[in-house]
Tab-separated table of C-alpha atoms in Angstrom:
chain	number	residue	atom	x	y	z
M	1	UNK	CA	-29.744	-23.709	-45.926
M	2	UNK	CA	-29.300	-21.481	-42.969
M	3	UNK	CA	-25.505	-20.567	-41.837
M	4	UNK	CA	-24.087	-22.772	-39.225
M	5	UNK	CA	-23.348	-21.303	-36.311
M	6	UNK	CA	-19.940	-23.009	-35.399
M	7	UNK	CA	-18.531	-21.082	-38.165
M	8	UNK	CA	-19.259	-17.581	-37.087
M	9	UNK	CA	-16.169	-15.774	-34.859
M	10	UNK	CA	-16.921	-13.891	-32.220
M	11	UNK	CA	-14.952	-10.819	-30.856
M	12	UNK	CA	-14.174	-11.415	-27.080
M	13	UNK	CA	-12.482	-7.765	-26.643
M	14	UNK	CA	-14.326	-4.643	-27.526
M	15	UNK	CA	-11.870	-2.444	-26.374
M	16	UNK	CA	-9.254	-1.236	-29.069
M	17	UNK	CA	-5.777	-2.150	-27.689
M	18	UNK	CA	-3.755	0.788	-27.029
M	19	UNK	CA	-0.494	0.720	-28.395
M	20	UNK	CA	2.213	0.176	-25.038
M	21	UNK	CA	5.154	2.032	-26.702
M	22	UNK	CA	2.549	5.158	-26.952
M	23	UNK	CA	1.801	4.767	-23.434
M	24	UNK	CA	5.571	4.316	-21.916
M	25	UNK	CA	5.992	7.575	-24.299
M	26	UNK	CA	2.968	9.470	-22.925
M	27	UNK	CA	4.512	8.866	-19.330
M	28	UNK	CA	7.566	9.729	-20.127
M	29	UNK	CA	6.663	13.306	-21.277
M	30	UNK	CA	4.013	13.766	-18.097
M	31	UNK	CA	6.759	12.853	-15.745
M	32	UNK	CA	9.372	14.880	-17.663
M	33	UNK	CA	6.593	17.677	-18.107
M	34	UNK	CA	6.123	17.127	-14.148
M	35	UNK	CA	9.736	17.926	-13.321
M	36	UNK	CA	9.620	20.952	-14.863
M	37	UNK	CA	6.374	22.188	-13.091
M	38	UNK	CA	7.799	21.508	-9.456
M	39	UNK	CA	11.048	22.019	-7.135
M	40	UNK	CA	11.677	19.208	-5.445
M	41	UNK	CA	11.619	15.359	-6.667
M	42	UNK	CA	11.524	13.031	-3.665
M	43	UNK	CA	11.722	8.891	-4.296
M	44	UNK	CA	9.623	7.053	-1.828
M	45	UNK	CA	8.578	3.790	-0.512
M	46	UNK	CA	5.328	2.087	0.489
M	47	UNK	CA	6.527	-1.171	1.710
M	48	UNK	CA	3.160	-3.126	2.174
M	49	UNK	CA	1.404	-1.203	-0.220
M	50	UNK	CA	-2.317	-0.172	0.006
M	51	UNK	CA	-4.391	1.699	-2.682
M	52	UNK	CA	-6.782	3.561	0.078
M	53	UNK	CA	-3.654	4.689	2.168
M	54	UNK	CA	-1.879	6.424	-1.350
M	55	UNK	CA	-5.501	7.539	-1.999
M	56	UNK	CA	-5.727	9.565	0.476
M	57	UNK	CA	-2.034	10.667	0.722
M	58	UNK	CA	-2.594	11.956	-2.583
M	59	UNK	CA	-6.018	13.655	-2.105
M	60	UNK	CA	-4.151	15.483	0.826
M	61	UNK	CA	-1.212	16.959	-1.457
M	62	UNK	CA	-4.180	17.731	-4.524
M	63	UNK	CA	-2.442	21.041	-6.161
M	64	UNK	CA	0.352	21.351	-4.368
M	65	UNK	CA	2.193	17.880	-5.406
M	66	UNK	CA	2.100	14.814	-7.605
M	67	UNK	CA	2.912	10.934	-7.150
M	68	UNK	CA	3.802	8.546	-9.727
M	69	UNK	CA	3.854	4.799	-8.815
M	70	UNK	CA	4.616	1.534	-10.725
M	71	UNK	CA	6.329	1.071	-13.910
M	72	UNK	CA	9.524	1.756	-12.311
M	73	UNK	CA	11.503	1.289	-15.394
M	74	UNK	CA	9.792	3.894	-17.860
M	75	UNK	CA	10.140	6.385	-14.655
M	76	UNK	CA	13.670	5.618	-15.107
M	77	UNK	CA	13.882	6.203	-18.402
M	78	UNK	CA	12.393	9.486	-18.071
M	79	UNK	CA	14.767	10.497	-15.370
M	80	UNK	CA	17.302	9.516	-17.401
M	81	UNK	CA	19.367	6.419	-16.324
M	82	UNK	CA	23.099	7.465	-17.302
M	83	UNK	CA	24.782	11.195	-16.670
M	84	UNK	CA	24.446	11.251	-20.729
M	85	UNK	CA	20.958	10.825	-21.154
M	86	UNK	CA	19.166	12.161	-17.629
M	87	UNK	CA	16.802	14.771	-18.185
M	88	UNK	CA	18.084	17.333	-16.432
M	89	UNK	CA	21.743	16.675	-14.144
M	90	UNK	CA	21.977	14.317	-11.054
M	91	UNK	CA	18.399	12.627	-12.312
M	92	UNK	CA	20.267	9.475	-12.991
M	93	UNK	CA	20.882	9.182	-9.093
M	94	UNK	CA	17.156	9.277	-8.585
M	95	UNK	CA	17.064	6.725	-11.524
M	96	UNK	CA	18.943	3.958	-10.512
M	97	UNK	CA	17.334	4.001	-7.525
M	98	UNK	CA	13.974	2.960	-8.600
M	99	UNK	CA	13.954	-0.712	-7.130
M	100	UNK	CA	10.670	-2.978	-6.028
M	101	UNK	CA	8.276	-0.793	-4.412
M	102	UNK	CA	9.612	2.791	-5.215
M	103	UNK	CA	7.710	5.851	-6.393
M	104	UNK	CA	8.259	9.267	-7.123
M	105	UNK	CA	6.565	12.212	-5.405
M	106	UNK	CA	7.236	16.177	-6.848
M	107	UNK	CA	6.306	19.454	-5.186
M	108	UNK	CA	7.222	22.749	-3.996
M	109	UNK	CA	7.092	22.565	-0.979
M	110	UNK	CA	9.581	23.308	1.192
M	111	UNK	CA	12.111	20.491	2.595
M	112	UNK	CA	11.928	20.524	5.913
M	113	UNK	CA	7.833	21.045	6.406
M	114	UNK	CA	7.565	18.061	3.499
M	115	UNK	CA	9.624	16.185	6.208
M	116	UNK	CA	7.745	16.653	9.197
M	117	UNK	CA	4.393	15.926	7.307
M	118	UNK	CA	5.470	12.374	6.217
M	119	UNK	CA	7.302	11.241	9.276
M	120	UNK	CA	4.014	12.632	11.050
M	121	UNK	CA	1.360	10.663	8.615
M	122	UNK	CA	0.033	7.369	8.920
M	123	UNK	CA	-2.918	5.296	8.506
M	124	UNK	CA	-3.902	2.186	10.377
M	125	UNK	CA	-4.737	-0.835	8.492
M	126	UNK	CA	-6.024	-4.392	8.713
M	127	UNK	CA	-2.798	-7.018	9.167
M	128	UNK	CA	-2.313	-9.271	6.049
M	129	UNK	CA	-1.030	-12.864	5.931
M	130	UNK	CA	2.490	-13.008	7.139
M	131	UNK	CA	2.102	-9.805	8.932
M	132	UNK	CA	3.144	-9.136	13.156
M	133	UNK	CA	0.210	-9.043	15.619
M	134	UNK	CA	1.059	-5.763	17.238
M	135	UNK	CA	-0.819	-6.906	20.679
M	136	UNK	CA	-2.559	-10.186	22.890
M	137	UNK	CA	-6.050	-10.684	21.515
M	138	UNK	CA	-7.892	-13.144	24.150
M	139	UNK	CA	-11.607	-13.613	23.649
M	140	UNK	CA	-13.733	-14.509	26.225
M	141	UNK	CA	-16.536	-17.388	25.862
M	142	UNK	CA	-19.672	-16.523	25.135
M	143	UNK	CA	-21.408	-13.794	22.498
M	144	UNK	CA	-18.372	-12.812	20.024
M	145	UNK	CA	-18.810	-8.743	19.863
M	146	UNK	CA	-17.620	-6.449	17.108
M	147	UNK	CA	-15.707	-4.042	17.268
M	148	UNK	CA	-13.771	-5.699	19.756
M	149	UNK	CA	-12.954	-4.196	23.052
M	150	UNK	CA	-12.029	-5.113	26.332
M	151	UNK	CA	-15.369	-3.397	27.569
M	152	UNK	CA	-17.133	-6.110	25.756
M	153	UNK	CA	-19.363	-3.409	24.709
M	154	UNK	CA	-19.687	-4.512	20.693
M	155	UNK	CA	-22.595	-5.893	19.028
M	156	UNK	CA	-23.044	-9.624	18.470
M	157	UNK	CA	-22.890	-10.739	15.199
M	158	UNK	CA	-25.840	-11.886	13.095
M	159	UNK	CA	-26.991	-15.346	13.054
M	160	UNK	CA	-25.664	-16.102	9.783
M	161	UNK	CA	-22.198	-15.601	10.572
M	162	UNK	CA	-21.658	-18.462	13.471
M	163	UNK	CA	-20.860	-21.302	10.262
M	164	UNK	CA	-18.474	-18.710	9.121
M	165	UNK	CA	-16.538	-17.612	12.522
M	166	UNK	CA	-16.408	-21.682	12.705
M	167	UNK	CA	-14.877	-21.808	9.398
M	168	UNK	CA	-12.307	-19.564	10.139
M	169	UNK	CA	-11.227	-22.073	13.861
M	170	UNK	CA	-13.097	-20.454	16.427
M	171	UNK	CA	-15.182	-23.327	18.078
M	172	UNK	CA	-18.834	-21.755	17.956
M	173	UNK	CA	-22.049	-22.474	18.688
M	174	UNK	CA	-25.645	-20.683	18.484
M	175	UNK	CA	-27.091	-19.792	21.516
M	176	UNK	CA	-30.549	-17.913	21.724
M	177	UNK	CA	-29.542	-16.811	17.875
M	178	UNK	CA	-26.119	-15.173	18.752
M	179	UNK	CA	-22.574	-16.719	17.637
M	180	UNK	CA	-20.702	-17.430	20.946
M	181	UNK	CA	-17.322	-19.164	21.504
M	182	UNK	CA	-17.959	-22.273	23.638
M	183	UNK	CA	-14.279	-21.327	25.392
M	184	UNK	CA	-12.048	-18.729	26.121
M	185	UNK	CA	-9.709	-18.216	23.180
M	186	UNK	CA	-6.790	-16.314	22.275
M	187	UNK	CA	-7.218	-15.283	18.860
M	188	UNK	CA	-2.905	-13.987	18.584
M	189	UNK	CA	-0.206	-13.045	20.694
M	190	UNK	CA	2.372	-10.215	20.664
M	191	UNK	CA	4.459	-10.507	17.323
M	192	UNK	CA	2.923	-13.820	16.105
M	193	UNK	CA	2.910	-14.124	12.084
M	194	UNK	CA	-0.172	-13.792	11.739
M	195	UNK	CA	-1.962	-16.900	9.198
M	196	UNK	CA	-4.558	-15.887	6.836
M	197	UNK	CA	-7.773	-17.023	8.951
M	198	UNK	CA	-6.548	-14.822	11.844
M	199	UNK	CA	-6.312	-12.132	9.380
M	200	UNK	CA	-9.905	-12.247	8.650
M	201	UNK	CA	-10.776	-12.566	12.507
M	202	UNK	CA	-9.032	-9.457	13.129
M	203	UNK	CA	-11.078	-7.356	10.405
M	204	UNK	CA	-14.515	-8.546	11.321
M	205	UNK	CA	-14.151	-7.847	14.896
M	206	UNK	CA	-12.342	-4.472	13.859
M	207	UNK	CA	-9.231	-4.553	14.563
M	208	UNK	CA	-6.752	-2.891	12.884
M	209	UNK	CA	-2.788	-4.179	13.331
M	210	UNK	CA	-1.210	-2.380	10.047
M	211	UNK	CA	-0.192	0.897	9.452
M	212	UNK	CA	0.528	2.653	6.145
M	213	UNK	CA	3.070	4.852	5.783
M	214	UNK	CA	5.209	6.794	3.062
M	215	UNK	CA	9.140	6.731	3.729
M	216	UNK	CA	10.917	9.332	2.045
M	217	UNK	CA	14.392	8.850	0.713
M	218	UNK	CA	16.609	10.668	-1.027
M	219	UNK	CA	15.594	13.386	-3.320
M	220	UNK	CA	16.227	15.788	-6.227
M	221	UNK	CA	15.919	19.657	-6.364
M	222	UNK	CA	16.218	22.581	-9.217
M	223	UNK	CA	18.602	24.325	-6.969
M	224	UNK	CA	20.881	21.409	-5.606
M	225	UNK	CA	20.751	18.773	-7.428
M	226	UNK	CA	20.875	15.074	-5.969
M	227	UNK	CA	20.387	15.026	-2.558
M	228	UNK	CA	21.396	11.930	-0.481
M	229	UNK	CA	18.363	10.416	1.607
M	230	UNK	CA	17.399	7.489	3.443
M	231	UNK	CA	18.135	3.960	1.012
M	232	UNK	CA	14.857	2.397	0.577
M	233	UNK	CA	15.950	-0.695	-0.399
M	234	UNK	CA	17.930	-1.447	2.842
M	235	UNK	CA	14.473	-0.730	4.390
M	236	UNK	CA	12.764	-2.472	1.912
M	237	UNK	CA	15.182	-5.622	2.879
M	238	UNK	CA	15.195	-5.338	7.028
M	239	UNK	CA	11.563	-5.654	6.519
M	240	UNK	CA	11.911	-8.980	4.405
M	241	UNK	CA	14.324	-10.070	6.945
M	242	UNK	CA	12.071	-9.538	9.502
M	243	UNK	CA	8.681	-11.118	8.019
M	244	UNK	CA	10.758	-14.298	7.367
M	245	UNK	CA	12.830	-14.662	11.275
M	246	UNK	CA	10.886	-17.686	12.948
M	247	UNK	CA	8.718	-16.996	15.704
């Protein structure tokens, strides 16, 4: 008689489960390893966090620095949280102070040019839910072009796309084959929270309202020791205050 099948177990994960205590460990010694290699330890903040903007900040600094973001509490612990265990003295300053969306950033280079290069950086980004609209967007009626401009000198979309656009609350139509709004519409004023539909309005007809940018705050260095910065968390917090005031 032939096995039955509803007896036979079957292995849903392939992939051998790596122990977490040996992987808090093994960041502990890189970021302890790390301090050693460099001069200066800087804490920083992303506030609305995107993976392409820290991509790229990090591609930029490639050999001559080194970011470490997430797991704020095993960076802690490898900073050392107390005067009696930080790794090397004032680390515990740089410790406590890893809170919500904090990282840590290490090079050599100097202060003042590390500075200037942040506070000069950004990238512009689509707006997500909950975000600011940055300017009026008013669309006129007829074809809907992307990327927008006040030239009206876009593309219309495809066909295709008109059940979408009406989807999203843009009253639409098809005429001769191209989505067109029936009326003028203004798509978001000046500082409006922006709702999740308008969010996806704004990124097919190209526009960007975001921008990502690193904040540094206070720092660490072989030769000084802690060095009192800017406290993220207070900007962390206007911020909050800000995305919840009415509008």
């Amino acid at each position: 008689m032939p096995r039955s099948r509803r007896s036979k177990i079957t292995t849903l994960s392939k992939t051998p489960v790596r122990s977490t205590k040996a992987s808090k460990q093994a960041l502990v010694n890189e970021i302890q390893a790390t301090i050693d290699k460099y001069d200066h330890l800087w804490i920083f903040s992303v506030g609305d966090m995107r993976n392409e903007g820290l991509k790229e900040v990090r591609s930029q600094w490639r050999g001559t620095g080194r970011f470490f973001f997430g797991k704020g509490k095993v960076m802690a612990k490898a900073l050392g949280e107390t005067p009696e265990t930080e790794y090397q003295e004032g680390l515990s300053n740089i410790a406590k102070r890893l809170k919500g969306q904090i990282g840590l950033f290490f090079t050599s280079h100097p202060v003042d040019e590390t500075k200037e290069w942040f506070e000069s950086w950004s990238k512009q980004e689509y707006a997500r839910m909950g975000a600011r609209s940055t300017a009026e967007i008013s669309l006129p009626a007829g074809p809907i072009l992307t990327p927008y401009n006040e030239q009206q000198s876009g593309d219309p979309f495809p066909h295709s796309m008109e059940p979408q656009l009406r989807a999203l609350g843009l009253s639409t139509s098809l005429i001769r084959g191209v989505p067109s709004l029936n009326n003028p519409h203004i798509l978001c004023k000046n500082g409006e929270k922006l709702s999740s539909e308008k969010c996806r309005i704004l990124k097919l007809l190209a526009i960007q309202m975001a921008e990502f940018k690193i904040i540094l705050g206070s720092r660490w260095s072989k030769e000084q020791g802690f060095v009192q910065g800017k406290e993220l968390d207070k900007v962390e917090s206007d911020n909050e205050v800000n995305d919840m005031d009415e509008d």
